Amino acid sequence: MVESALITWSDSEQAIAEAAFSCAYGRAVQSVIGTVRSEADSISTAEALWRLHDYLSTQRHVMEGRFDFRLDGILFVFASLVKDNLLELQELDGLDADKLSKIKAMSRF
């Protein structure tokens, strides 16, 4: 059992959280790949090429900041991922009701 900022995580909850996090990360990566494929097909100038480079650099920065698996802040991460449709609440089934209600409430804002 892991305790994080006064929230206790059982081994099974931690496994659920890690699996959900991994799924959401995969979805985010696939979204970026889809955008890159779409944009790459229409590159015809150096400026368009550098715009794609800038997009990738920005996405890398955003994802590295967003996808930080530390239990002390993971409820906020999950809420953001639910809000952005990268994670479904059902993928967090098995977390205790208090954690789920916090994630659900925070995802509304």
mmCIF file of N, CA, C and O in Angstrom:
data_model
loop_
_atom_site.group_PDB
_atom_site.id
_atom_site.type_symbol
_atom_site.label_atom_id
_atom_site.label_comp_id
_atom_site.label_asym_id
_atom_site.label_seq_id
_atom_site.Cartn_x
_atom_site.Cartn_y
_atom_site.Cartn_z
ATOM 1 N N MET A 1 0.850 -1.176 0.000
ATOM 2 C CA MET A 1 0.000 0.000 0.000
ATOM 3 C C MET A 1 0.891 1.233 0.000
ATOM 4 O O MET A 1 1.862 1.317 0.719
ATOM 5 N N VAL A 2 0.544 2.194 -0.833
ATOM 6 C CA VAL A 2 1.304 3.430 -0.963
ATOM 7 C C VAL A 2 0.461 4.585 -0.451
ATOM 8 O O VAL A 2 -0.720 4.681 -0.764
ATOM 9 N N GLU A 3 1.082 5.465 0.335
ATOM 10 C CA GLU A 3 0.377 6.646 0.829
ATOM 11 C C GLU A 3 0.949 7.860 0.112
ATOM 12 O O GLU A 3 2.154 8.025 0.011
ATOM 13 N N SER A 4 0.072 8.682 -0.421
ATOM 14 C CA SER A 4 0.494 9.838 -1.187
ATOM 15 C C SER A 4 -0.364 11.034 -0.803
ATOM 16 O O SER A 4 -1.564 11.038 -1.060
ATOM 17 N N ALA A 5 0.261 12.049 -0.218
ATOM 18 C CA ALA A 5 -0.438 13.284 0.159
ATOM 19 C C ALA A 5 -1.759 12.976 0.853
ATOM 20 O O ALA A 5 -2.808 13.472 0.482
ATOM 21 N N LEU A 6 -1.704 12.116 1.842
ATOM 22 C CA LEU A 6 -2.838 11.713 2.661
ATOM 23 C C LEU A 6 -3.849 10.823 1.927
ATOM 24 O O LEU A 6 -4.903 10.530 2.455
ATOM 25 N N ILE A 7 -3.551 10.431 0.700
ATOM 26 C CA ILE A 7 -4.405 9.495 -0.028
ATOM 27 C C ILE A 7 -3.670 8.163 -0.071
ATOM 28 O O ILE A 7 -2.517 8.092 -0.479
ATOM 29 N N THR A 8 -4.355 7.132 0.343
ATOM 30 C CA THR A 8 -3.763 5.803 0.363
ATOM 31 C C THR A 8 -4.146 5.049 -0.895
ATOM 32 O O THR A 8 -5.304 5.074 -1.319
ATOM 33 N N TRP A 9 -3.174 4.404 -1.489
ATOM 34 C CA TRP A 9 -3.369 3.635 -2.711
ATOM 35 C C TRP A 9 -3.020 2.172 -2.441
ATOM 36 O O TRP A 9 -1.892 1.863 -2.067
ATOM 37 N N SER A 10 -3.973 1.284 -2.672
ATOM 38 C CA SER A 10 -3.682 -0.136 -2.563
ATOM 39 C C SER A 10 -2.875 -0.556 -3.788
ATOM 40 O O SER A 10 -2.818 0.171 -4.790
ATOM 41 N N ASP A 11 -2.279 -1.725 -3.724
ATOM 42 C CA ASP A 11 -1.520 -2.228 -4.869
ATOM 43 C C ASP A 11 -2.419 -2.379 -6.093
ATOM 44 O O ASP A 11 -2.018 -2.043 -7.211
ATOM 45 N N SER A 12 -3.651 -2.862 -5.877
ATOM 46 C CA SER A 12 -4.557 -3.042 -7.017
ATOM 47 C C SER A 12 -4.983 -1.692 -7.596
ATOM 48 O O SER A 12 -5.089 -1.540 -8.815
ATOM 49 N N GLU A 13 -5.201 -0.695 -6.735
ATOM 50 C CA GLU A 13 -5.546 0.642 -7.236
ATOM 51 C C GLU A 13 -4.386 1.241 -8.020
ATOM 52 O O GLU A 13 -4.597 1.881 -9.053
ATOM 53 N N GLN A 14 -3.191 1.033 -7.536
ATOM 54 C CA GLN A 14 -2.030 1.563 -8.245
ATOM 55 C C GLN A 14 -1.909 0.896 -9.616
ATOM 56 O O GLN A 14 -1.621 1.555 -10.611
ATOM 57 N N ALA A 15 -2.167 -0.395 -9.692
ATOM 58 C CA ALA A 15 -2.115 -1.105 -10.979
ATOM 59 C C ALA A 15 -3.185 -0.568 -11.935
ATOM 60 O O ALA A 15 -2.927 -0.381 -13.132
ATOM 61 N N ILE A 16 -4.386 -0.325 -11.417
ATOM 62 C CA ILE A 16 -5.474 0.242 -12.230
ATOM 63 C C ILE A 16 -5.063 1.624 -12.742
ATOM 64 O O ILE A 16 -5.253 1.950 -13.919
ATOM 65 N N ALA A 17 -4.521 2.438 -11.864
ATOM 66 C CA ALA A 17 -4.100 3.793 -12.226
ATOM 67 C C ALA A 17 -3.013 3.753 -13.301
ATOM 68 O O ALA A 17 -3.068 4.514 -14.272
ATOM 69 N N GLU A 18 -2.049 2.878 -13.145
ATOM 70 C CA GLU A 18 -0.969 2.772 -14.131
ATOM 71 C C GLU A 18 -1.499 2.321 -15.486
ATOM 72 O O GLU A 18 -1.085 2.854 -16.527
ATOM 73 N N ALA A 19 -2.421 1.365 -15.495
ATOM 74 C CA ALA A 19 -2.992 0.881 -16.758
ATOM 75 C C ALA A 19 -3.805 1.970 -17.444
ATOM 76 O O ALA A 19 -3.691 2.174 -18.663
ATOM 77 N N ALA A 20 -4.614 2.699 -16.681
ATOM 78 C CA ALA A 20 -5.419 3.779 -17.252
ATOM 79 C C ALA A 20 -4.533 4.891 -17.793
ATOM 80 O O ALA A 20 -4.780 5.427 -18.884
ATOM 81 N N PHE A 21 -3.507 5.227 -17.049
ATOM 82 C CA PHE A 21 -2.551 6.252 -17.459
ATOM 83 C C PHE A 21 -1.894 5.854 -18.776
ATOM 84 O O PHE A 21 -1.797 6.665 -19.707
ATOM 85 N N SER A 22 -1.489 4.617 -18.874
ATOM 86 C CA SER A 22 -0.845 4.111 -20.079
ATOM 87 C C SER A 22 -1.788 4.171 -21.289
ATOM 88 O O SER A 22 -1.379 4.564 -22.385
ATOM 89 N N CYS A 23 -3.037 3.799 -21.087
ATOM 90 C CA CYS A 23 -4.031 3.874 -22.171
ATOM 91 C C CYS A 23 -4.215 5.314 -22.643
ATOM 92 O O CYS A 23 -4.250 5.576 -23.853
ATOM 93 N N ALA A 24 -4.356 6.225 -21.710
ATOM 94 C CA ALA A 24 -4.552 7.635 -22.069
ATOM 95 C C ALA A 24 -3.332 8.183 -22.799
ATOM 96 O O ALA A 24 -3.469 8.918 -23.786
ATOM 97 N N TYR A 25 -2.153 7.815 -22.351
ATOM 98 C CA TYR A 25 -0.930 8.258 -23.013
ATOM 99 C C TYR A 25 -0.899 7.740 -24.451
ATOM 100 O O TYR A 25 -0.592 8.486 -25.390
ATOM 101 N N GLY A 26 -1.246 6.479 -24.627
ATOM 102 C CA GLY A 26 -1.288 5.901 -25.971
ATOM 103 C C GLY A 26 -2.259 6.638 -26.876
ATOM 104 O O GLY A 26 -1.968 6.883 -28.051
ATOM 105 N N ARG A 27 -3.417 6.989 -26.336
ATOM 106 C CA ARG A 27 -4.402 7.743 -27.122
ATOM 107 C C ARG A 27 -3.862 9.122 -27.510
ATOM 108 O O ARG A 27 -4.068 9.590 -28.631
ATOM 109 N N ALA A 28 -3.205 9.778 -26.582
ATOM 110 C CA ALA A 28 -2.643 11.102 -26.870
ATOM 111 C C ALA A 28 -1.571 11.006 -27.950
ATOM 112 O O ALA A 28 -1.523 11.834 -28.866
ATOM 113 N N VAL A 29 -0.728 9.998 -27.855
ATOM 114 C CA VAL A 29 0.316 9.803 -28.866
ATOM 115 C C VAL A 29 -0.314 9.536 -30.228
ATOM 116 O O VAL A 29 0.103 10.111 -31.240
ATOM 117 N N GLN A 30 -1.340 8.682 -30.263
ATOM 118 C CA GLN A 30 -2.008 8.388 -31.534
ATOM 119 C C GLN A 30 -2.652 9.634 -32.130
ATOM 120 O O GLN A 30 -2.657 9.811 -33.351
ATOM 121 N N SER A 31 -3.166 10.501 -31.299
ATOM 122 C CA SER A 31 -3.747 11.749 -31.776
ATOM 123 C C SER A 31 -2.685 12.619 -32.437
ATOM 124 O O SER A 31 -2.910 13.189 -33.523
ATOM 125 N N VAL A 32 -1.534 12.729 -31.811
ATOM 126 C CA VAL A 32 -0.438 13.523 -32.375
ATOM 127 C C VAL A 32 0.025 12.886 -33.686
ATOM 128 O O VAL A 32 0.233 13.587 -34.684
ATOM 129 N N ILE A 33 0.163 11.574 -33.704
ATOM 130 C CA ILE A 33 0.582 10.882 -34.925
ATOM 131 C C ILE A 33 -0.410 11.150 -36.056
ATOM 132 O O ILE A 33 -0.014 11.426 -37.193
ATOM 133 N N GLY A 34 -1.704 11.094 -35.762
ATOM 134 C CA GLY A 34 -2.713 11.370 -36.770
ATOM 135 C C GLY A 34 -2.598 12.778 -37.330
ATOM 136 O O GLY A 34 -2.693 12.984 -38.552
ATOM 137 N N THR A 35 -2.384 13.734 -36.456
ATOM 138 C CA THR A 35 -2.223 15.118 -36.894
ATOM 139 C C THR A 35 -0.979 15.266 -37.761
ATOM 140 O O THR A 35 -1.016 15.913 -38.819
ATOM 141 N N VAL A 36 0.107 14.648 -37.339
ATOM 142 C CA VAL A 36 1.355 14.743 -38.098
ATOM 143 C C VAL A 36 1.190 14.116 -39.484
ATOM 144 O O VAL A 36 1.615 14.697 -40.487
ATOM 145 N N ARG A 37 0.558 12.955 -39.535
ATOM 146 C CA ARG A 37 0.349 12.306 -40.838
ATOM 147 C C ARG A 37 -0.482 13.194 -41.755
ATOM 148 O O ARG A 37 -0.180 13.339 -42.938
ATOM 149 N N SER A 38 -1.522 13.763 -41.221
ATOM 150 C CA SER A 38 -2.397 14.628 -42.003
ATOM 151 C C SER A 38 -1.646 15.861 -42.498
ATOM 152 O O SER A 38 -1.752 16.241 -43.667
ATOM 153 N N GLU A 39 -0.915 16.492 -41.611
ATOM 154 C CA GLU A 39 -0.171 17.701 -41.972
ATOM 155 C C GLU A 39 0.988 17.401 -42.911
ATOM 156 O O GLU A 39 1.276 18.181 -43.814
ATOM 157 N N ALA A 40 1.655 16.283 -42.698
ATOM 158 C CA ALA A 40 2.828 15.947 -43.510
ATOM 159 C C ALA A 40 2.457 15.778 -44.976
ATOM 160 O O ALA A 40 3.244 16.125 -45.867
ATOM 161 N N ASP A 41 1.264 15.286 -45.233
ATOM 162 C CA ASP A 41 0.825 15.093 -46.614
ATOM 163 C C ASP A 41 0.676 16.408 -47.372
ATOM 164 O O ASP A 41 0.717 16.425 -48.599
ATOM 165 N N SER A 42 0.505 17.501 -46.651
ATOM 166 C CA SER A 42 0.276 18.779 -47.335
ATOM 167 C C SER A 42 1.479 19.719 -47.272
ATOM 168 O O SER A 42 1.374 20.877 -47.690
ATOM 169 N N ILE A 43 2.605 19.247 -46.781
ATOM 170 C CA ILE A 43 3.791 20.107 -46.705
ATOM 171 C C ILE A 43 4.334 20.354 -48.113
ATOM 172 O O ILE A 43 4.632 19.414 -48.841
ATOM 173 N N SER A 44 4.446 21.627 -48.444
ATOM 174 C CA SER A 44 4.995 21.961 -49.759
ATOM 175 C C SER A 44 5.995 23.112 -49.682
ATOM 176 O O SER A 44 6.587 23.480 -50.685
ATOM 177 N N THR A 45 6.155 23.667 -48.472
ATOM 178 C CA THR A 45 7.100 24.774 -48.298
ATOM 179 C C THR A 45 7.923 24.558 -47.036
ATOM 180 O O THR A 45 7.548 23.785 -46.147
ATOM 181 N N ALA A 46 9.016 25.256 -46.976
ATOM 182 C CA ALA A 46 9.856 25.200 -45.778
ATOM 183 C C ALA A 46 9.085 25.709 -44.561
ATOM 184 O O ALA A 46 9.191 25.140 -43.467
ATOM 185 N N GLU A 47 8.275 26.730 -44.763
ATOM 186 C CA GLU A 47 7.505 27.294 -43.655
ATOM 187 C C GLU A 47 6.546 26.251 -43.080
ATOM 188 O O GLU A 47 6.381 26.152 -41.861
ATOM 189 N N ALA A 48 5.907 25.488 -43.952
ATOM 190 C CA ALA A 48 4.994 24.440 -43.489
ATOM 191 C C ALA A 48 5.757 23.356 -42.736
ATOM 192 O O ALA A 48 5.264 22.819 -41.740
ATOM 193 N N LEU A 49 6.940 23.056 -43.203
ATOM 194 C CA LEU A 49 7.778 22.066 -42.526
ATOM 195 C C LEU A 49 8.143 22.530 -41.126
ATOM 196 O O LEU A 49 8.040 21.769 -40.155
ATOM 197 N N TRP A 50 8.519 23.790 -40.991
ATOM 198 C CA TRP A 50 8.903 24.312 -39.672
ATOM 199 C C TRP A 50 7.692 24.445 -38.749
ATOM 200 O O TRP A 50 7.814 24.277 -37.543
ATOM 201 N N ARG A 51 6.519 24.720 -39.319
ATOM 202 C CA ARG A 51 5.287 24.736 -38.500
ATOM 203 C C ARG A 51 5.023 23.357 -37.916
ATOM 204 O O ARG A 51 4.646 23.229 -36.746
ATOM 205 N N LEU A 52 5.239 22.329 -38.730
ATOM 206 C CA LEU A 52 5.059 20.959 -38.234
ATOM 207 C C LEU A 52 6.087 20.653 -37.147
ATOM 208 O O LEU A 52 5.762 20.056 -36.122
ATOM 209 N N HIS A 53 7.298 21.098 -37.354
ATOM 210 C CA HIS A 53 8.338 20.925 -36.335
ATOM 211 C C HIS A 53 7.941 21.624 -35.036
ATOM 212 O O HIS A 53 8.068 21.055 -33.946
ATOM 213 N N ASP A 54 7.438 22.851 -35.156
ATOM 214 C CA ASP A 54 7.017 23.603 -33.968
ATOM 215 C C ASP A 54 5.861 22.895 -33.265
ATOM 216 O O ASP A 54 5.823 22.833 -32.033
ATOM 217 N N TYR A 55 4.920 22.364 -34.047
ATOM 218 C CA TYR A 55 3.797 21.615 -33.471
ATOM 219 C C TYR A 55 4.320 20.416 -32.677
ATOM 220 O O TYR A 55 3.902 20.185 -31.536
ATOM 221 N N LEU A 56 5.225 19.665 -33.267
ATOM 222 C CA LEU A 56 5.779 18.497 -32.572
ATOM 223 C C LEU A 56 6.522 18.903 -31.304
ATOM 224 O O LEU A 56 6.386 18.249 -30.270
ATOM 225 N N SER A 57 7.289 19.963 -31.380
ATOM 226 C CA SER A 57 8.018 20.430 -30.191
ATOM 227 C C SER A 57 7.057 20.831 -29.085
ATOM 228 O O SER A 57 7.260 20.481 -27.916
ATOM 229 N N THR A 58 5.990 21.521 -29.464
ATOM 230 C CA THR A 58 4.988 21.935 -28.481
ATOM 231 C C THR A 58 4.297 20.728 -27.874
ATOM 232 O O THR A 58 4.127 20.643 -26.652
ATOM 233 N N GLN A 59 3.899 19.792 -28.714
ATOM 234 C CA GLN A 59 3.212 18.602 -28.221
ATOM 235 C C GLN A 59 4.103 17.787 -27.288
ATOM 236 O O GLN A 59 3.638 17.251 -26.283
ATOM 237 N N ARG A 60 5.363 17.687 -27.615
ATOM 238 C CA ARG A 60 6.287 16.960 -26.739
ATOM 239 C C ARG A 60 6.353 17.633 -25.373
ATOM 240 O O ARG A 60 6.275 16.970 -24.337
ATOM 241 N N HIS A 61 6.466 18.942 -25.371
ATOM 242 C CA HIS A 61 6.524 19.694 -24.113
ATOM 243 C C HIS A 61 5.232 19.506 -23.310
ATOM 244 O O HIS A 61 5.269 19.255 -22.104
ATOM 245 N N VAL A 62 4.097 19.625 -23.978
ATOM 246 C CA VAL A 62 2.800 19.473 -23.317
ATOM 247 C C VAL A 62 2.661 18.063 -22.743
ATOM 248 O O VAL A 62 2.260 17.889 -21.586
ATOM 249 N N MET A 63 2.996 17.071 -23.536
ATOM 250 C CA MET A 63 2.817 15.687 -23.077
ATOM 251 C C MET A 63 3.773 15.329 -21.946
ATOM 252 O O MET A 63 3.390 14.636 -21.013
ATOM 253 N N GLU A 64 5.005 15.798 -22.033
ATOM 254 C CA GLU A 64 5.943 15.507 -20.948
ATOM 255 C C GLU A 64 5.489 16.144 -19.644
ATOM 256 O O GLU A 64 5.688 15.590 -18.570
ATOM 257 N N GLY A 65 4.864 17.300 -19.722
ATOM 258 C CA GLY A 65 4.351 17.948 -18.522
ATOM 259 C C GLY A 65 3.062 17.323 -18.028
ATOM 260 O O GLY A 65 2.845 17.183 -16.821
ATOM 261 N N ARG A 66 2.224 16.927 -18.935
ATOM 262 C CA ARG A 66 0.906 16.397 -18.576
ATOM 263 C C ARG A 66 0.971 14.958 -18.088
ATOM 264 O O ARG A 66 0.291 14.589 -17.146
ATOM 265 N N PHE A 67 1.752 14.152 -18.743
ATOM 266 C CA PHE A 67 1.798 12.731 -18.415
ATOM 267 C C PHE A 67 2.904 12.454 -17.414
ATOM 268 O O PHE A 67 3.964 11.935 -17.736
ATOM 269 N N ASP A 68 2.618 12.840 -16.196
ATOM 270 C CA ASP A 68 3.540 12.679 -15.079
ATOM 271 C C ASP A 68 2.859 11.767 -14.062
ATOM 272 O O ASP A 68 1.906 12.186 -13.405
ATOM 273 N N PHE A 69 3.325 10.531 -13.988
ATOM 274 C CA PHE A 69 2.666 9.577 -13.103
ATOM 275 C C PHE A 69 3.296 9.629 -11.716
ATOM 276 O O PHE A 69 4.244 8.922 -11.410
ATOM 277 N N ARG A 70 2.759 10.534 -10.917
ATOM 278 C CA ARG A 70 3.096 10.580 -9.497
ATOM 279 C C ARG A 70 1.778 10.544 -8.754
ATOM 280 O O ARG A 70 0.883 11.352 -9.024
ATOM 281 N N LEU A 71 1.663 9.621 -7.841
ATOM 282 C CA LEU A 71 0.384 9.418 -7.169
ATOM 283 C C LEU A 71 -0.108 10.652 -6.431
ATOM 284 O O LEU A 71 -1.318 10.851 -6.305
ATOM 285 N N ASP A 72 0.795 11.518 -6.000
ATOM 286 C CA ASP A 72 0.345 12.692 -5.245
ATOM 287 C C ASP A 72 -0.418 13.697 -6.114
ATOM 288 O O ASP A 72 -1.109 14.560 -5.590
ATOM 289 N N GLY A 73 -0.351 13.585 -7.426
ATOM 290 C CA GLY A 73 -1.095 14.496 -8.283
ATOM 291 C C GLY A 73 -1.912 13.799 -9.352
ATOM 292 O O GLY A 73 -2.496 14.447 -10.225
ATOM 293 N N ILE A 74 -1.975 12.486 -9.277
ATOM 294 C CA ILE A 74 -2.591 11.724 -10.362
ATOM 295 C C ILE A 74 -4.096 11.959 -10.487
ATOM 296 O O ILE A 74 -4.640 11.864 -11.582
ATOM 297 N N LEU A 75 -4.777 12.284 -9.402
ATOM 298 C CA LEU A 75 -6.212 12.559 -9.512
ATOM 299 C C LEU A 75 -6.463 13.764 -10.415
ATOM 300 O O LEU A 75 -7.408 13.765 -11.214
ATOM 301 N N PHE A 76 -5.617 14.787 -10.316
ATOM 302 C CA PHE A 76 -5.735 15.963 -11.183
ATOM 303 C C PHE A 76 -5.438 15.589 -12.634
ATOM 304 O O PHE A 76 -6.119 16.052 -13.554
ATOM 305 N N VAL A 77 -4.415 14.765 -12.828
ATOM 306 C CA VAL A 77 -4.068 14.307 -14.183
ATOM 307 C C VAL A 77 -5.240 13.539 -14.776
ATOM 308 O O VAL A 77 -5.649 13.791 -15.915
ATOM 309 N N PHE A 78 -5.800 12.611 -14.008
ATOM 310 C CA PHE A 78 -6.927 11.827 -14.505
ATOM 311 C C PHE A 78 -8.126 12.723 -14.836
ATOM 312 O O PHE A 78 -8.786 12.522 -15.847
ATOM 313 N N ALA A 79 -8.402 13.697 -14.009
ATOM 314 C CA ALA A 79 -9.524 14.606 -14.275
ATOM 315 C C ALA A 79 -9.313 15.342 -15.595
ATOM 316 O O ALA A 79 -10.240 15.470 -16.401
ATOM 317 N N SER A 80 -8.111 15.804 -15.828
ATOM 318 C CA SER A 80 -7.793 16.494 -17.072
ATOM 319 C C SER A 80 -7.937 15.558 -18.269
ATOM 320 O O SER A 80 -8.461 15.946 -19.316
ATOM 321 N N LEU A 81 -7.492 14.327 -18.120
ATOM 322 C CA LEU A 81 -7.581 13.358 -19.213
ATOM 323 C C LEU A 81 -9.025 12.975 -19.508
ATOM 324 O O LEU A 81 -9.400 12.797 -20.668
ATOM 325 N N VAL A 82 -9.844 12.870 -18.467
ATOM 326 C CA VAL A 82 -11.272 12.584 -18.659
ATOM 327 C C VAL A 82 -11.919 13.760 -19.379
ATOM 328 O O VAL A 82 -12.670 13.579 -20.345
ATOM 329 N N LYS A 83 -11.613 14.962 -18.933
ATOM 330 C CA LYS A 83 -12.184 16.167 -19.535
ATOM 331 C C LYS A 83 -11.850 16.248 -21.017
ATOM 332 O O LYS A 83 -12.671 16.672 -21.829
ATOM 333 N N ASP A 84 -10.654 15.833 -21.393
ATOM 334 C CA ASP A 84 -10.200 15.915 -22.777
ATOM 335 C C ASP A 84 -10.479 14.643 -23.581
ATOM 336 O O ASP A 84 -9.943 14.470 -24.676
ATOM 337 N N ASN A 85 -11.309 13.766 -23.006
ATOM 338 C CA ASN A 85 -11.719 12.528 -23.685
ATOM 339 C C ASN A 85 -10.559 11.597 -24.046
ATOM 340 O O ASN A 85 -10.635 10.857 -25.020
ATOM 341 N N LEU A 86 -9.511 11.646 -23.259
ATOM 342 C CA LEU A 86 -8.407 10.709 -23.439
ATOM 343 C C LEU A 86 -8.532 9.530 -22.483
ATOM 344 O O LEU A 86 -7.792 8.547 -22.606
ATOM 345 N N LEU A 87 -9.464 9.629 -21.549
ATOM 346 C CA LEU A 87 -9.677 8.598 -20.542
ATOM 347 C C LEU A 87 -11.154 8.563 -20.194
ATOM 348 O O LEU A 87 -11.790 9.609 -20.081
ATOM 349 N N GLU A 88 -11.682 7.367 -20.049
ATOM 350 C CA GLU A 88 -13.070 7.178 -19.632
ATOM 351 C C GLU A 88 -13.079 6.840 -18.148
ATOM 352 O O GLU A 88 -12.209 6.090 -17.679
ATOM 353 N N LEU A 89 -14.052 7.358 -17.429
ATOM 354 C CA LEU A 89 -14.144 7.052 -15.991
ATOM 355 C C LEU A 89 -14.210 5.553 -15.738
ATOM 356 O O LEU A 89 -13.672 5.060 -14.741
ATOM 357 N N GLN A 90 -14.838 4.814 -16.645
ATOM 358 C CA GLN A 90 -14.954 3.364 -16.476
ATOM 359 C C GLN A 90 -13.585 2.682 -16.461
ATOM 360 O O GLN A 90 -13.438 1.607 -15.880
ATOM 361 N N GLU A 91 -12.593 3.308 -17.075
ATOM 362 C CA GLU A 91 -11.248 2.729 -17.077
ATOM 363 C C GLU A 91 -10.595 2.841 -15.701
ATOM 364 O O GLU A 91 -9.549 2.236 -15.464
ATOM 365 N N LEU A 92 -11.219 3.582 -14.820
ATOM 366 C CA LEU A 92 -10.713 3.734 -13.457
ATOM 367 C C LEU A 92 -11.511 2.904 -12.456
ATOM 368 O O LEU A 92 -11.312 3.026 -11.248
ATOM 369 N N ASP A 93 -12.434 2.086 -12.970
ATOM 370 C CA ASP A 93 -13.203 1.207 -12.084
ATOM 371 C C ASP A 93 -12.243 0.362 -11.251
ATOM 372 O O ASP A 93 -11.269 -0.182 -11.773
ATOM 373 N N GLY A 94 -12.530 0.323 -9.979
ATOM 374 C CA GLY A 94 -11.663 -0.394 -9.041
ATOM 375 C C GLY A 94 -10.979 0.555 -8.072
ATOM 376 O O GLY A 94 -10.501 0.132 -7.027
ATOM 377 N N LEU A 95 -10.936 1.845 -8.442
ATOM 378 C CA LEU A 95 -10.452 2.838 -7.478
ATOM 379 C C LEU A 95 -11.565 3.059 -6.474
ATOM 380 O O LEU A 95 -12.747 2.878 -6.793
ATOM 381 N N ASP A 96 -11.212 3.460 -5.272
ATOM 382 C CA ASP A 96 -12.272 3.657 -4.282
ATOM 383 C C ASP A 96 -13.182 4.810 -4.687
ATOM 384 O O ASP A 96 -12.831 5.666 -5.495
ATOM 385 N N ALA A 97 -14.384 4.794 -4.142
ATOM 386 C CA ALA A 97 -15.429 5.739 -4.530
ATOM 387 C C ALA A 97 -15.009 7.193 -4.308
ATOM 388 O O ALA A 97 -15.369 8.070 -5.101
ATOM 389 N N ASP A 98 -14.251 7.467 -3.271
ATOM 390 C CA ASP A 98 -13.818 8.830 -2.984
ATOM 391 C C ASP A 98 -12.896 9.347 -4.092
ATOM 392 O O ASP A 98 -13.055 10.487 -4.559
ATOM 393 N N LYS A 99 -11.957 8.535 -4.524
ATOM 394 C CA LYS A 99 -11.059 8.945 -5.607
ATOM 395 C C LYS A 99 -11.855 9.183 -6.885
ATOM 396 O O LYS A 99 -11.646 10.183 -7.585
ATOM 397 N N LEU A 100 -12.747 8.268 -7.211
ATOM 398 C CA LEU A 100 -13.550 8.406 -8.425
ATOM 399 C C LEU A 100 -14.421 9.663 -8.390
ATOM 400 O O LEU A 100 -14.539 10.368 -9.393
ATOM 401 N N SER A 101 -15.023 9.945 -7.239
ATOM 402 C CA SER A 101 -15.878 11.139 -7.157
ATOM 403 C C SER A 101 -15.047 12.412 -7.294
ATOM 404 O O SER A 101 -15.505 13.386 -7.901
ATOM 405 N N LYS A 102 -13.835 12.426 -6.765
ATOM 406 C CA LYS A 102 -12.964 13.596 -6.918
ATOM 407 C C LYS A 102 -12.585 13.791 -8.381
ATOM 408 O O LYS A 102 -12.619 14.918 -8.894
ATOM 409 N N ILE A 103 -12.220 12.716 -9.045
ATOM 410 C CA ILE A 103 -11.849 12.797 -10.461
ATOM 411 C C ILE A 103 -13.037 13.300 -11.280
ATOM 412 O O ILE A 103 -12.904 14.198 -12.115
ATOM 413 N N LYS A 104 -14.206 12.724 -11.019
ATOM 414 C CA LYS A 104 -15.407 13.110 -11.756
ATOM 415 C C LYS A 104 -15.720 14.587 -11.535
ATOM 416 O O LYS A 104 -15.996 15.327 -12.486
ATOM 417 N N ALA A 105 -15.675 15.040 -10.311
ATOM 418 C CA ALA A 105 -15.980 16.444 -9.999
ATOM 419 C C ALA A 105 -14.961 17.375 -10.656
ATOM 420 O O ALA A 105 -15.339 18.395 -11.255
ATOM 421 N N MET A 106 -13.680 17.067 -10.555
ATOM 422 C CA MET A 106 -12.646 17.943 -11.130
ATOM 423 C C MET A 106 -12.700 17.962 -12.652
ATOM 424 O O MET A 106 -12.335 18.961 -13.269
ATOM 425 N N SER A 107 -13.162 16.885 -13.264
ATOM 426 C CA SER A 107 -13.210 16.830 -14.725
ATOM 427 C C SER A 107 -14.281 17.738 -15.316
ATOM 428 O O SER A 107 -14.283 17.981 -16.519
ATOM 429 N N ARG A 108 -15.158 18.251 -14.491
ATOM 430 C CA ARG A 108 -16.221 19.140 -14.961
ATOM 431 C C ARG A 108 -15.748 20.570 -15.133
ATOM 432 O O ARG A 108 -16.475 21.396 -15.692
ATOM 433 N N PHE A 109 -14.586 20.893 -14.624
ATOM 434 C CA PHE A 109 -14.105 22.286 -14.673
ATOM 435 C C PHE A 109 -13.036 22.480 -15.718
ATOM 436 O O PHE A 109 -12.362 21.680 -16.148
#
